[in-house]
Amino acid sequence: MTQLQRLAIAPNQLQNSQIILTPQQLHYLSRVLRLQGGDRFIAMNGQGQWWLAKLEGEQAEILEPIAVQTELPISVTLVVALPKGNGFDEVVRQATELGVSSLVPTISDRTLLKPSPQKLDRWRRIATEASEQSERQIVPTVLDPVPFTTVLELCQADRQYICVERGNHPHLLNCLTHTPQRAVTVATGPEGGWTDAEIEKACAASFQPVSLGRRILTAVLAPIVALSLVAAAAEMGKMNKEAKI
């Protein structure tokens, strides 16, 4: 089963036991993957459901549901001050592979990139492709870019952390391993880091300043390191809990 190709579909493409394929999906299955009529693949609706499907002409037939559990045991929102260039492309791809629930591209005081609607469409396509590749049950949400002040008004996770590159702050890993959590929000800054005013506003909004270590990480690497720590702590915590049962 794990060797079958995966295809993300929209929920409205599923009609009774049939999947109405788009021209792009049909091209991908038949021309790129070289599937023929009768060949099987895995369809995923991006909301946690998988099915074994069979290609039939310009449609696909649902054969049976597939029970799978590949998601992190907690919900993780990653707030990323947009890096320059195409750096956020890699953040979306790798964060999706690591298990992020939602990505919030944010405009900070030092953000240089002014994203276009085409950028946002590209990021969402990357999230879909990375979900297929990494066998995710869901496709993470990539929100519209918003100012950091708006993020502070909206975030209401169990625990909220802002990664700060300098200062005497506790390491993120220590915070994660000592406090059980169900939902976590982590914010990482732009080139040059957060301004003092942004850190103060984040603290006032119940964000805890944390460190990712003594080295200065790039605006692309920092969110991946932070998410890796969250994912590792969450999955290890779940494994330890199951071992005690």
PDB file of C-alpha atoms in Angstrom:
ATOM      1  CA  MET A   1       0.000   0.000   0.000  1.00  0.00           C
ATOM      2  CA  THR A   2       2.812   2.399   0.808  1.00  0.00           C
ATOM      3  CA  GLN A   3       4.184   1.974  -2.718  1.00  0.00           C
ATOM      4  CA  LEU A   4       1.055   3.387  -4.334  1.00  0.00           C
ATOM      5  CA  GLN A   5       1.097   6.952  -5.625  1.00  0.00           C
ATOM      6  CA  ARG A   6      -0.981   9.516  -3.742  1.00  0.00           C
ATOM      7  CA  LEU A   7      -3.247  12.221  -5.105  1.00  0.00           C
ATOM      8  CA  ALA A   8      -4.843  15.049  -3.136  1.00  0.00           C
ATOM      9  CA  ILE A   9      -8.428  15.774  -4.155  1.00  0.00           C
ATOM     10  CA  ALA A  10     -10.939  18.419  -3.133  1.00  0.00           C
ATOM     11  CA  PRO A  11     -13.867  17.092  -1.053  1.00  0.00           C
ATOM     12  CA  ASN A  12     -16.367  18.108  -3.759  1.00  0.00           C
ATOM     13  CA  GLN A  13     -14.620  15.868  -6.299  1.00  0.00           C
ATOM     14  CA  LEU A  14     -15.918  12.802  -4.470  1.00  0.00           C
ATOM     15  CA  GLN A  15     -19.378  11.900  -5.761  1.00  0.00           C
ATOM     16  CA  ASN A  16     -20.837   8.656  -4.446  1.00  0.00           C
ATOM     17  CA  SER A  17     -18.099   6.114  -5.200  1.00  0.00           C
ATOM     18  CA  GLN A  18     -16.498   8.129  -7.998  1.00  0.00           C
ATOM     19  CA  ILE A  19     -13.760  10.778  -8.070  1.00  0.00           C
ATOM     20  CA  ILE A  20     -14.258  13.434 -10.729  1.00  0.00           C
ATOM     21  CA  LEU A  21     -10.683  14.155 -11.822  1.00  0.00           C
ATOM     22  CA  THR A  22      -9.581  17.553 -13.068  1.00  0.00           C
ATOM     23  CA  PRO A  23      -7.665  17.756 -16.369  1.00  0.00           C
ATOM     24  CA  GLN A  24      -4.502  18.549 -14.390  1.00  0.00           C
ATOM     25  CA  GLN A  25      -4.952  15.511 -12.143  1.00  0.00           C
ATOM     26  CA  LEU A  26      -5.697  13.248 -15.098  1.00  0.00           C
ATOM     27  CA  HIS A  27      -2.549  14.479 -16.843  1.00  0.00           C
ATOM     28  CA  TYR A  28      -0.526  13.873 -13.681  1.00  0.00           C
ATOM     29  CA  LEU A  29      -1.837  10.328 -13.230  1.00  0.00           C
ATOM     30  CA  SER A  30      -1.700   9.200 -16.844  1.00  0.00           C
ATOM     31  CA  ARG A  31       1.201  11.164 -18.335  1.00  0.00           C
ATOM     32  CA  VAL A  32       3.499  11.854 -15.379  1.00  0.00           C
ATOM     33  CA  LEU A  33       2.906   8.726 -13.266  1.00  0.00           C
ATOM     34  CA  ARG A  34       2.116   6.562 -16.309  1.00  0.00           C
ATOM     35  CA  LEU A  35      -0.953   4.977 -14.716  1.00  0.00           C
ATOM     36  CA  GLN A  36      -3.358   3.169 -17.002  1.00  0.00           C
ATOM     37  CA  GLY A  37      -6.986   2.147 -16.688  1.00  0.00           C
ATOM     38  CA  GLY A  38      -7.383  -0.251 -13.771  1.00  0.00           C
ATOM     39  CA  ASP A  39      -4.228   0.926 -11.994  1.00  0.00           C
ATOM     40  CA  ARG A  40      -4.638   1.825  -8.343  1.00  0.00           C
ATOM     41  CA  PHE A  41      -3.582   4.872  -6.344  1.00  0.00           C
ATOM     42  CA  ILE A  42      -4.372   6.517  -3.017  1.00  0.00           C
ATOM     43  CA  ALA A  43      -6.759   9.491  -2.956  1.00  0.00           C
ATOM     44  CA  MET A  44      -6.627  11.867   0.021  1.00  0.00           C
ATOM     45  CA  ASN A  45      -9.042  14.700   0.646  1.00  0.00           C
ATOM     46  CA  GLY A  46      -6.674  16.816   2.751  1.00  0.00           C
ATOM     47  CA  GLN A  47      -8.995  16.533   5.748  1.00  0.00           C
ATOM     48  CA  GLY A  48      -7.791  13.237   7.180  1.00  0.00           C
ATOM     49  CA  GLN A  49      -9.441  10.670   4.902  1.00  0.00           C
ATOM     50  CA  TRP A  50      -7.716   8.289   2.467  1.00  0.00           C
ATOM     51  CA  TRP A  51      -9.189   5.880  -0.070  1.00  0.00           C
ATOM     52  CA  LEU A  52      -7.848   3.171  -2.336  1.00  0.00           C
ATOM     53  CA  ALA A  53      -8.919   4.238  -5.834  1.00  0.00           C
ATOM     54  CA  LYS A  54      -8.759   2.786  -9.331  1.00  0.00           C
ATOM     55  CA  LEU A  55      -8.274   4.850 -12.471  1.00  0.00           C
ATOM     56  CA  GLU A  56     -11.158   4.373 -14.912  1.00  0.00           C
ATOM     57  CA  GLY A  57     -10.970   6.539 -18.029  1.00  0.00           C
ATOM     58  CA  GLU A  58     -11.296  10.195 -17.028  1.00  0.00           C
ATOM     59  CA  GLN A  59     -12.551   9.329 -13.546  1.00  0.00           C
ATOM     60  CA  ALA A  60     -11.528   7.106 -10.676  1.00  0.00           C
ATOM     61  CA  GLU A  61     -13.488   4.569  -8.677  1.00  0.00           C
ATOM     62  CA  ILE A  62     -13.307   4.404  -4.884  1.00  0.00           C
ATOM     63  CA  LEU A  63     -12.547   0.815  -3.850  1.00  0.00           C
ATOM     64  CA  GLU A  64     -12.281   1.106  -0.069  1.00  0.00           C
ATOM     65  CA  PRO A  65     -11.329   3.524   2.718  1.00  0.00           C
ATOM     66  CA  ILE A  66      -7.836   3.325   4.195  1.00  0.00           C
ATOM     67  CA  ALA A  67      -7.239   3.661   7.920  1.00  0.00           C
ATOM     68  CA  VAL A  68      -4.054   5.640   8.529  1.00  0.00           C
ATOM     69  CA  GLN A  69      -2.515   7.794  11.268  1.00  0.00           C
ATOM     70  CA  THR A  70       0.393   9.957  10.177  1.00  0.00           C
ATOM     71  CA  GLU A  71      -0.405  13.250  11.901  1.00  0.00           C
ATOM     72  CA  LEU A  72       1.278  14.751  14.946  1.00  0.00           C
ATOM     73  CA  PRO A  73      -0.608  14.236  18.223  1.00  0.00           C
ATOM     74  CA  ILE A  74      -0.869  18.026  18.642  1.00  0.00           C
ATOM     75  CA  SER A  75      -1.887  20.935  16.434  1.00  0.00           C
ATOM     76  CA  VAL A  76       1.047  23.152  15.437  1.00  0.00           C
ATOM     77  CA  THR A  77       0.716  26.621  13.949  1.00  0.00           C
ATOM     78  CA  LEU A  78       3.903  28.089  12.544  1.00  0.00           C
ATOM     79  CA  VAL A  79       4.035  31.878  12.245  1.00  0.00           C
ATOM     80  CA  VAL A  80       6.875  32.848   9.916  1.00  0.00           C
ATOM     81  CA  ALA A  81       8.052  36.369   9.163  1.00  0.00           C
ATOM     82  CA  LEU A  82       8.455  36.148   5.407  1.00  0.00           C
ATOM     83  CA  PRO A  83      12.092  35.711   4.315  1.00  0.00           C
ATOM     84  CA  LYS A  84      13.372  37.412   1.191  1.00  0.00           C
ATOM     85  CA  GLY A  85      13.357  35.784  -2.224  1.00  0.00           C
ATOM     86  CA  ASN A  86      11.774  32.341  -2.527  1.00  0.00           C
ATOM     87  CA  GLY A  87      12.821  31.203   0.931  1.00  0.00           C
ATOM     88  CA  PHE A  88       9.250  30.661   2.086  1.00  0.00           C
ATOM     89  CA  ASP A  89       8.805  28.006  -0.614  1.00  0.00           C
ATOM     90  CA  GLU A  90      11.206  25.748   1.270  1.00  0.00           C
ATOM     91  CA  VAL A  91       9.624  26.608   4.601  1.00  0.00           C
ATOM     92  CA  VAL A  92       6.225  25.482   3.299  1.00  0.00           C
ATOM     93  CA  ARG A  93       7.608  22.282   1.800  1.00  0.00           C
ATOM     94  CA  GLN A  94       9.669  21.173   4.778  1.00  0.00           C
ATOM     95  CA  ALA A  95       7.176  22.295   7.422  1.00  0.00           C
ATOM     96  CA  THR A  96       4.489  20.266   5.645  1.00  0.00           C
ATOM     97  CA  GLU A  97       6.724  17.197   5.660  1.00  0.00           C
ATOM     98  CA  LEU A  98       7.365  17.672   9.388  1.00  0.00           C
ATOM     99  CA  GLY A  99       3.652  17.819  10.242  1.00  0.00           C
ATOM    100  CA  VAL A 100       2.647  21.472  10.598  1.00  0.00           C
ATOM    101  CA  SER A 101      -1.111  22.078  10.876  1.00  0.00           C
ATOM    102  CA  SER A 102      -1.174  25.642   9.592  1.00  0.00           C
ATOM    103  CA  LEU A 103       1.296  28.193   8.298  1.00  0.00           C
ATOM    104  CA  VAL A 104       0.869  31.914   8.847  1.00  0.00           C
ATOM    105  CA  PRO A 105       3.146  34.055   6.654  1.00  0.00           C
ATOM    106  CA  THR A 106       3.462  37.356   8.457  1.00  0.00           C
ATOM    107  CA  ILE A 107       4.695  40.852   7.651  1.00  0.00           C
ATOM    108  CA  SER A 108       7.031  42.090  10.388  1.00  0.00           C
ATOM    109  CA  ASP A 109       8.751  45.436  10.800  1.00  0.00           C
ATOM    110  CA  ARG A 110      11.826  44.113   8.985  1.00  0.00           C
ATOM    111  CA  THR A 111      10.104  42.030   6.314  1.00  0.00           C
ATOM    112  CA  LEU A 112      11.300  42.907   2.814  1.00  0.00           C
ATOM    113  CA  LEU A 113       9.105  40.592   0.727  1.00  0.00           C
ATOM    114  CA  LYS A 114       5.730  41.869  -0.493  1.00  0.00           C
ATOM    115  CA  PRO A 115       3.966  38.688  -1.621  1.00  0.00           C
ATOM    116  CA  SER A 116       1.619  38.629  -4.605  1.00  0.00           C
ATOM    117  CA  PRO A 117      -1.526  36.474  -4.958  1.00  0.00           C
ATOM    118  CA  GLN A 118       0.522  34.250  -7.293  1.00  0.00           C
ATOM    119  CA  LYS A 119       2.964  33.585  -4.452  1.00  0.00           C
ATOM    120  CA  LEU A 120       0.133  32.480  -2.190  1.00  0.00           C
ATOM    121  CA  ASP A 121      -1.227  30.111  -4.852  1.00  0.00           C
ATOM    122  CA  ARG A 122       2.267  28.670  -5.289  1.00  0.00           C
ATOM    123  CA  TRP A 123       2.681  28.092  -1.540  1.00  0.00           C
ATOM    124  CA  ARG A 124      -0.620  26.227  -1.370  1.00  0.00           C
ATOM    125  CA  ARG A 125       0.347  24.032  -4.317  1.00  0.00           C
ATOM    126  CA  ILE A 126       3.643  23.248  -2.624  1.00  0.00           C
ATOM    127  CA  ALA A 127       1.779  22.279   0.568  1.00  0.00           C
ATOM    128  CA  THR A 128      -0.439  19.923  -1.428  1.00  0.00           C
ATOM    129  CA  GLU A 129       2.507  18.323  -3.229  1.00  0.00           C
ATOM    130  CA  ALA A 130       4.481  17.926  -0.001  1.00  0.00           C
ATOM    131  CA  SER A 131       1.457  16.353   1.720  1.00  0.00           C
ATOM    132  CA  GLU A 132       1.194  13.777  -1.046  1.00  0.00           C
ATOM    133  CA  GLN A 133       4.911  13.022  -0.894  1.00  0.00           C
ATOM    134  CA  SER A 134       5.114  12.720   2.905  1.00  0.00           C
ATOM    135  CA  GLU A 135       1.887  10.682   3.290  1.00  0.00           C
ATOM    136  CA  ARG A 136       0.111  13.322   5.339  1.00  0.00           C
ATOM    137  CA  GLN A 137      -3.544  12.811   6.174  1.00  0.00           C
ATOM    138  CA  ILE A 138      -4.230  16.511   5.802  1.00  0.00           C
ATOM    139  CA  VAL A 139      -2.967  19.356   3.681  1.00  0.00           C
ATOM    140  CA  PRO A 140      -1.874  22.131   6.042  1.00  0.00           C
ATOM    141  CA  THR A 141      -3.568  25.486   5.743  1.00  0.00           C
ATOM    142  CA  VAL A 142      -1.477  28.320   4.336  1.00  0.00           C
ATOM    143  CA  LEU A 143      -3.164  31.539   5.396  1.00  0.00           C
ATOM    144  CA  ASP A 144      -3.046  34.883   3.624  1.00  0.00           C
ATOM    145  CA  PRO A 145      -0.075  37.012   4.733  1.00  0.00           C
ATOM    146  CA  VAL A 146      -1.014  39.315   7.622  1.00  0.00           C
ATOM    147  CA  PRO A 147       0.800  41.912   9.745  1.00  0.00           C
ATOM    148  CA  PHE A 148       2.404  40.529  12.891  1.00  0.00           C
ATOM    149  CA  THR A 149       0.125  42.690  15.037  1.00  0.00           C
ATOM    150  CA  THR A 150      -2.863  40.880  13.518  1.00  0.00           C
ATOM    151  CA  VAL A 151      -1.285  37.515  14.317  1.00  0.00           C
ATOM    152  CA  LEU A 152      -0.973  38.513  17.966  1.00  0.00           C
ATOM    153  CA  GLU A 153      -4.676  39.330  18.077  1.00  0.00           C
ATOM    154  CA  LEU A 154      -5.750  36.016  16.531  1.00  0.00           C
ATOM    155  CA  CYS A 155      -3.487  33.368  18.091  1.00  0.00           C
ATOM    156  CA  GLN A 156      -5.028  31.499  21.023  1.00  0.00           C
ATOM    157  CA  ALA A 157      -3.107  28.225  21.351  1.00  0.00           C
ATOM    158  CA  ASP A 158      -2.469  26.389  24.619  1.00  0.00           C
ATOM    159  CA  ARG A 159       1.135  27.569  24.451  1.00  0.00           C
ATOM    160  CA  GLN A 160       2.619  30.306  22.280  1.00  0.00           C
ATOM    161  CA  TYR A 161       6.329  30.863  21.723  1.00  0.00           C
ATOM    162  CA  ILE A 162       8.309  33.539  19.938  1.00  0.00           C
ATOM    163  CA  CYS A 163      11.837  32.533  18.956  1.00  0.00           C
ATOM    164  CA  VAL A 164      14.375  35.225  19.808  1.00  0.00           C
ATOM    165  CA  GLU A 165      17.951  34.984  18.596  1.00  0.00           C
ATOM    166  CA  ARG A 166      19.613  36.889  21.444  1.00  0.00           C
ATOM    167  CA  GLY A 167      19.026  37.212  25.171  1.00  0.00           C
ATOM    168  CA  ASN A 168      18.843  34.874  28.117  1.00  0.00           C
ATOM    169  CA  HIS A 169      15.736  32.895  27.218  1.00  0.00           C
ATOM    170  CA  PRO A 170      14.896  29.235  27.943  1.00  0.00           C
ATOM    171  CA  HIS A 171      15.438  26.763  25.130  1.00  0.00           C
ATOM    172  CA  LEU A 172      12.272  25.828  23.254  1.00  0.00           C
ATOM    173  CA  LEU A 173      12.928  22.131  23.834  1.00  0.00           C
ATOM    174  CA  ASN A 174      12.958  22.578  27.616  1.00  0.00           C
ATOM    175  CA  CYS A 175       9.619  24.370  27.482  1.00  0.00           C
ATOM    176  CA  LEU A 176       8.083  21.651  25.340  1.00  0.00           C
ATOM    177  CA  THR A 177       9.232  18.697  27.434  1.00  0.00           C
ATOM    178  CA  HIS A 178       8.088  20.150  30.754  1.00  0.00           C
ATOM    179  CA  THR A 179       4.609  21.330  29.757  1.00  0.00           C
ATOM    180  CA  PRO A 180       2.024  18.968  28.181  1.00  0.00           C
ATOM    181  CA  GLN A 181       0.258  20.701  25.298  1.00  0.00           C
ATOM    182  CA  ARG A 182      -2.459  20.051  22.758  1.00  0.00           C
ATOM    183  CA  ALA A 183      -1.963  23.083  20.521  1.00  0.00           C
ATOM    184  CA  VAL A 184       1.213  25.085  20.015  1.00  0.00           C
ATOM    185  CA  THR A 185       1.997  28.264  18.102  1.00  0.00           C
ATOM    186  CA  VAL A 186       5.610  29.122  17.310  1.00  0.00           C
ATOM    187  CA  ALA A 187       6.694  32.401  15.707  1.00  0.00           C
ATOM    188  CA  THR A 188      10.055  32.895  13.978  1.00  0.00           C
ATOM    189  CA  GLY A 189      11.452  36.196  12.790  1.00  0.00           C
ATOM    190  CA  PRO A 190      12.802  37.751   9.578  1.00  0.00           C
ATOM    191  CA  GLU A 191      16.330  38.560   8.489  1.00  0.00           C
ATOM    192  CA  GLY A 192      17.677  40.786  11.252  1.00  0.00           C
ATOM    193  CA  GLY A 193      15.284  39.332  13.820  1.00  0.00           C
ATOM    194  CA  TRP A 194      12.249  40.729  15.589  1.00  0.00           C
ATOM    195  CA  THR A 195      12.369  44.319  16.798  1.00  0.00           C
ATOM    196  CA  ASP A 196      12.278  44.993  20.542  1.00  0.00           C
ATOM    197  CA  ALA A 197       8.791  46.472  20.124  1.00  0.00           C
ATOM    198  CA  GLU A 198       7.531  43.299  18.406  1.00  0.00           C
ATOM    199  CA  ILE A 199       8.913  41.101  21.169  1.00  0.00           C
ATOM    200  CA  GLU A 200       7.268  43.290  23.810  1.00  0.00           C
ATOM    201  CA  LYS A 201       3.906  43.130  22.011  1.00  0.00           C
ATOM    202  CA  ALA A 202       4.230  39.353  21.676  1.00  0.00           C
ATOM    203  CA  CYS A 203       4.926  38.976  25.395  1.00  0.00           C
ATOM    204  CA  ALA A 204       1.875  41.120  26.166  1.00  0.00           C
ATOM    205  CA  ALA A 205      -0.148  38.701  23.973  1.00  0.00           C
ATOM    206  CA  SER A 206       0.985  35.670  26.057  1.00  0.00           C
ATOM    207  CA  PHE A 207       3.856  34.603  23.803  1.00  0.00           C
ATOM    208  CA  GLN A 208       6.864  33.260  25.701  1.00  0.00           C
ATOM    209  CA  PRO A 209      10.306  34.237  24.347  1.00  0.00           C
ATOM    210  CA  VAL A 210      12.454  31.163  23.710  1.00  0.00           C
ATOM    211  CA  SER A 211      15.833  30.308  22.230  1.00  0.00           C
ATOM    212  CA  LEU A 212      16.726  27.859  19.471  1.00  0.00           C
ATOM    213  CA  GLY A 213      20.342  27.655  20.620  1.00  0.00           C
ATOM    214  CA  ARG A 214      23.424  29.823  20.726  1.00  0.00           C
ATOM    215  CA  ARG A 215      23.896  30.075  16.980  1.00  0.00           C
ATOM    216  CA  ILE A 216      22.145  32.603  14.749  1.00  0.00           C
ATOM    217  CA  LEU A 217      19.898  30.760  12.286  1.00  0.00           C
ATOM    218  CA  THR A 218      18.627  32.079   8.973  1.00  0.00           C
ATOM    219  CA  ALA A 219      14.995  33.106   8.540  1.00  0.00           C
ATOM    220  CA  VAL A 220      14.468  29.935   6.472  1.00  0.00           C
ATOM    221  CA  LEU A 221      16.153  27.477   8.840  1.00  0.00           C
ATOM    222  CA  ALA A 222      14.752  28.805  12.125  1.00  0.00           C
ATOM    223  CA  PRO A 223      11.101  27.747  11.531  1.00  0.00           C
ATOM    224  CA  ILE A 224      12.226  24.267  10.437  1.00  0.00           C
ATOM    225  CA  VAL A 225      14.375  23.818  13.543  1.00  0.00           C
ATOM    226  CA  ALA A 226      11.554  25.055  15.782  1.00  0.00           C
ATOM    227  CA  LEU A 227       8.999  22.745  14.170  1.00  0.00           C
ATOM    228  CA  SER A 228      11.398  19.798  14.369  1.00  0.00           C
ATOM    229  CA  LEU A 229      11.690  20.316  18.118  1.00  0.00           C
ATOM    230  CA  VAL A 230       7.905  20.561  18.537  1.00  0.00           C
ATOM    231  CA  ALA A 231       7.309  17.432  16.425  1.00  0.00           C
ATOM    232  CA  ALA A 232       9.962  15.414  18.248  1.00  0.00           C
ATOM    233  CA  ALA A 233       8.692  16.403  21.700  1.00  0.00           C
ATOM    234  CA  ALA A 234       5.084  15.656  20.762  1.00  0.00           C
ATOM    235  CA  GLU A 235       5.765  12.249  19.249  1.00  0.00           C
ATOM    236  CA  MET A 236       8.144  11.196  22.007  1.00  0.00           C
ATOM    237  CA  GLY A 237       5.568  12.269  24.574  1.00  0.00           C
ATOM    238  CA  LYS A 238       2.920  10.173  22.866  1.00  0.00           C
ATOM    239  CA  MET A 239       5.226   7.150  22.642  1.00  0.00           C
ATOM    240  CA  ASN A 240       6.137   7.394  26.318  1.00  0.00           C
ATOM    241  CA  LYS A 241       2.476   7.666  27.300  1.00  0.00           C
ATOM    242  CA  GLU A 242       1.530   4.614  25.207  1.00  0.00           C
ATOM    243  CA  ALA A 243       4.426   2.626  26.691  1.00  0.00           C
ATOM    244  CA  LYS A 244       3.008   3.161  30.186  1.00  0.00           C
ATOM    245  CA  ILE A 245      -0.436   1.854  29.286  1.00  0.00           C
TER     246      ILE A 245
END
